[in-house]
Coordinates of C-alpha atoms in Angstrom, one line a residue:
M1 CA -38.5 12.0 -23.7
P2 CA -37.6 14.4 -26.6
P3 CA -37.2 18.1 -26.0
T4 CA -40.4 20.1 -26.2
H5 CA -40.9 22.9 -28.7
Q6 CA -40.8 25.3 -25.7
W7 CA -37.5 23.9 -24.5
K8 CA -35.9 24.3 -27.9
R9 CA -37.2 27.8 -28.2
A10 CA -35.9 28.7 -24.8
H11 CA -32.4 27.5 -25.8
E12 CA -32.6 29.4 -29.0
R13 CA -33.3 32.6 -27.1
L14 CA -30.5 32.0 -24.6
N15 CA -28.0 31.1 -27.3
A16 CA -29.0 34.2 -29.3
D17 CA -28.2 36.4 -26.3
I18 CA -24.9 34.6 -25.8
T19 CA -24.0 35.0 -29.5
K20 CA -24.9 38.7 -29.5
A21 CA -22.8 39.5 -26.5
A22 CA -19.9 37.3 -27.7
K23 CA -19.8 38.9 -31.1
R24 CA -19.4 42.3 -29.6
K25 CA -16.2 41.2 -28.0
N26 CA -15.1 39.0 -30.9
L27 CA -15.5 35.9 -28.9
P28 CA -16.2 32.5 -30.6
F29 CA -19.1 31.4 -28.3
R30 CA -22.5 30.7 -29.8
S31 CA -24.2 28.6 -27.1
I32 CA -24.4 27.8 -23.4
T33 CA -22.8 24.5 -24.3
D34 CA -19.8 26.4 -25.7
L35 CA -19.4 28.2 -22.4
I36 CA -19.6 25.0 -20.4
N37 CA -17.0 23.2 -22.5
T38 CA -14.4 25.9 -23.0
N39 CA -11.2 26.7 -21.2
E40 CA -11.3 30.3 -22.4
R41 CA -12.5 33.1 -20.2
Y42 CA -15.7 35.1 -21.0
P43 CA -16.0 37.9 -18.5
S44 CA -18.2 40.0 -20.8
L45 CA -20.8 37.2 -20.9
I46 CA -21.3 36.9 -17.1
P47 CA -23.9 39.7 -17.0
V48 CA -25.9 37.8 -19.7
L49 CA -25.9 34.6 -17.7
I50 CA -26.8 36.4 -14.5
D51 CA -29.7 38.2 -16.2
W52 CA -31.0 34.9 -17.5
L53 CA -30.7 33.3 -14.1
K54 CA -32.6 36.2 -12.4
N55 CA -35.3 36.3 -15.0
L56 CA -35.5 32.8 -16.3
E57 CA -39.2 32.3 -16.5
N58 CA -39.9 35.5 -18.4
K59 CA -36.9 35.2 -20.7
S60 CA -37.3 31.5 -21.5
G61 CA -41.1 31.3 -21.7
L62 CA -40.9 27.9 -19.9
T63 CA -43.4 26.9 -17.3
Q64 CA -42.6 23.3 -16.5
P65 CA -40.5 23.1 -13.3
T66 CA -38.3 20.2 -14.7
E67 CA -37.5 22.2 -17.8
L68 CA -36.7 25.3 -15.8
H69 CA -34.4 23.4 -13.5
D70 CA -32.7 21.8 -16.4
L71 CA -32.1 25.2 -18.1
R72 CA -30.8 26.6 -14.8
D73 CA -28.4 23.7 -14.6
G74 CA -26.6 24.9 -17.7
L75 CA -26.4 28.4 -16.4
Y76 CA -25.0 27.1 -13.1
R77 CA -22.3 25.3 -15.0
A78 CA -21.5 28.3 -17.2
L79 CA -21.1 30.4 -14.1
T80 CA -18.6 28.0 -12.6
T81 CA -15.8 30.3 -13.7
V82 CA -13.4 32.7 -12.1
D83 CA -15.0 35.7 -13.7
A84 CA -18.3 35.1 -11.8
M85 CA -16.4 35.6 -8.5
G86 CA -17.6 38.7 -6.6
T87 CA -20.7 39.1 -8.8
E88 CA -24.4 38.7 -8.1
A89 CA -24.0 35.1 -9.3
V90 CA -23.0 34.0 -5.8
S91 CA -26.2 35.2 -4.1
L92 CA -28.3 33.8 -6.9
L93 CA -26.6 30.4 -6.5
F94 CA -27.4 30.4 -2.8
D95 CA -31.0 31.3 -3.5
S96 CA -31.2 28.5 -6.1
F97 CA -30.8 25.9 -3.4
Y98 CA -34.3 26.9 -2.2
L99 CA -36.4 27.3 -5.3
Q100 CA -39.9 25.8 -5.2
P101 CA -40.4 23.1 -6.3
P102 CA -36.9 22.1 -5.2
A103 CA -34.3 21.0 -7.8
P104 CA -33.3 17.4 -7.7
P105 CA -30.1 16.5 -5.7
I106 CA -28.0 16.2 -8.9
I107 CA -28.7 19.8 -9.8
L108 CA -28.3 20.9 -6.2
A109 CA -24.8 19.4 -6.5
T110 CA -24.2 21.5 -9.6
I111 CA -25.1 24.6 -7.5
G112 CA -22.8 23.5 -4.7
T113 CA -19.9 22.9 -7.2
A114 CA -20.4 26.3 -8.6
L115 CA -20.3 27.9 -5.2
R116 CA -17.2 25.8 -4.2
Y117 CA -15.5 27.4 -7.2
I118 CA -16.6 31.1 -7.0
A119 CA -17.4 31.7 -3.3
A120 CA -15.1 34.2 -1.5
P121 CA -13.9 34.2 2.2
A122 CA -16.6 36.8 2.8
D123 CA -19.2 34.1 2.0
Y124 CA -17.9 31.8 4.8
V125 CA -20.8 32.3 7.2
R126 CA -23.4 31.6 4.6
M127 CA -21.5 28.7 3.2
R128 CA -21.4 27.2 6.7
Q129 CA -25.1 27.7 7.3
V130 CA -26.1 26.1 4.1
A131 CA -23.6 23.3 4.4
T132 CA -25.5 22.0 7.5
D133 CA -28.9 21.9 5.8
R134 CA -29.6 18.2 5.3
S135 CA -32.6 18.9 3.1
L136 CA -30.1 19.6 0.4
S137 CA -28.9 16.0 0.3
F138 CA -25.5 15.6 -1.3
G139 CA -25.9 19.0 -3.0
R140 CA -24.2 20.4 0.1
A141 CA -21.1 18.2 -0.1
P142 CA -19.1 20.7 -2.2
L143 CA -19.8 23.4 0.4
I144 CA -18.4 21.2 3.2
E145 CA -15.3 20.6 1.1
W146 CA -14.9 24.4 0.6
L147 CA -15.2 25.0 4.3
L148 CA -12.5 22.4 5.1
R149 CA -10.2 24.2 2.7
A150 CA -11.1 27.7 3.9
D151 CA -10.9 27.2 7.6
P152 CA -10.0 23.6 8.7
D153 CA -10.0 24.4 12.4
D154 CA -13.6 25.6 12.3
A155 CA -14.9 23.3 9.7
L156 CA -13.5 20.0 10.9
P157 CA -15.9 19.5 13.8
L158 CA -18.8 20.4 11.5
A159 CA -17.7 17.9 8.9
V160 CA -17.3 15.1 11.5
S161 CA -20.8 15.9 12.9
E162 CA -22.2 15.4 9.4
L163 CA -20.7 12.0 8.8
D164 CA -23.9 10.3 10.1
D165 CA -25.6 11.5 6.9
P166 CA -25.1 8.8 4.2
S167 CA -25.8 11.2 1.4
V168 CA -22.6 13.2 2.2
R169 CA -20.5 10.6 4.0
P170 CA -18.2 9.5 1.2
Y171 CA -17.6 13.1 0.1
I172 CA -16.7 14.2 3.6
L173 CA -14.3 11.3 4.0
R174 CA -12.6 12.3 0.8
S175 CA -12.6 16.0 1.6
L176 CA -10.9 15.4 4.9
R177 CA -7.7 14.6 3.0
A178 CA -7.5 18.3 1.9
I179 CA -6.4 19.1 5.5
K180 CA -2.6 19.2 5.7
H181 CA -2.3 17.4 9.0
L182 CA -5.2 15.4 10.2
P183 CA -5.5 14.9 14.0
A184 CA -4.9 11.4 15.2
S185 CA -8.2 11.5 17.1
L186 CA -10.0 11.1 13.7
R187 CA -8.8 7.5 13.5
S188 CA -11.5 6.2 15.9
V189 CA -14.1 8.3 14.0
I190 CA -13.2 6.9 10.6
E191 CA -12.3 3.3 11.3
P192 CA -16.0 2.1 11.7
Y193 CA -16.6 3.2 8.1
L194 CA -14.3 0.5 6.8
D195 CA -17.3 -1.8 7.3
D196 CA -19.9 0.6 5.7
P197 CA -22.3 -1.1 3.3
D198 CA -21.4 1.6 0.7
S199 CA -18.3 0.6 -1.2
E200 CA -17.4 4.2 -2.0
V201 CA -17.5 5.0 1.8
R202 CA -15.2 2.1 2.5
L203 CA -12.8 3.2 -0.2
Q204 CA -12.7 6.8 1.0
A205 CA -12.3 5.7 4.7
K206 CA -9.4 3.5 3.7
R207 CA -7.7 6.3 1.8
T208 CA -8.2 8.8 4.6
L209 CA -6.9 6.4 7.2
A210 CA -3.8 5.9 5.0
K211 CA -3.2 9.7 5.0
L212 CA -3.6 9.7 8.8
A213 CA -0.9 7.0 9.1
R214 CA 1.5 9.2 7.0
D215 CA 0.8 12.4 9.0

């Protein structure tokens, strides 16, 4: 389905705000796509992105939920940058998990990926709470990965308890390998997944068991 006039106009408005802020700092960015694809930092543009995320309906003029979610998706991706750490972007991303109507799982995963990148140790309790919310499907997988890296001792029992959810199972099996030394007791937990109907689960189980054998 081709983009609507409203969608094109919303992007023009967003890109105009990005361009204006970028020119003030002699930065080359002219669109949200530029920000998503660059390896350069753009700290002066973070307030622009936050303002758009906070006030998206008013600033964009969009009313269709699908278009609003799609536009937010670009903002989430652009906020997946070190300069968004410690800003209001973190709380806005948490809130974005629970918009109504809900975003599709693929966009929830974008939110989770952004939080995995910019969340700080002070966010651990909230990351842990959201990571156990199964209504978020595989959108919560990046949060479980973050928890395992941040505090393996606390997060490992949580991750194991979530393995019965097929939507996050392969991601958890892969993320377990981030732990430096896996406990031998995990072998009996992981081995049954060698026969899982999902080929990705079987692959990740095999690789994690291989790490267990080396540890």
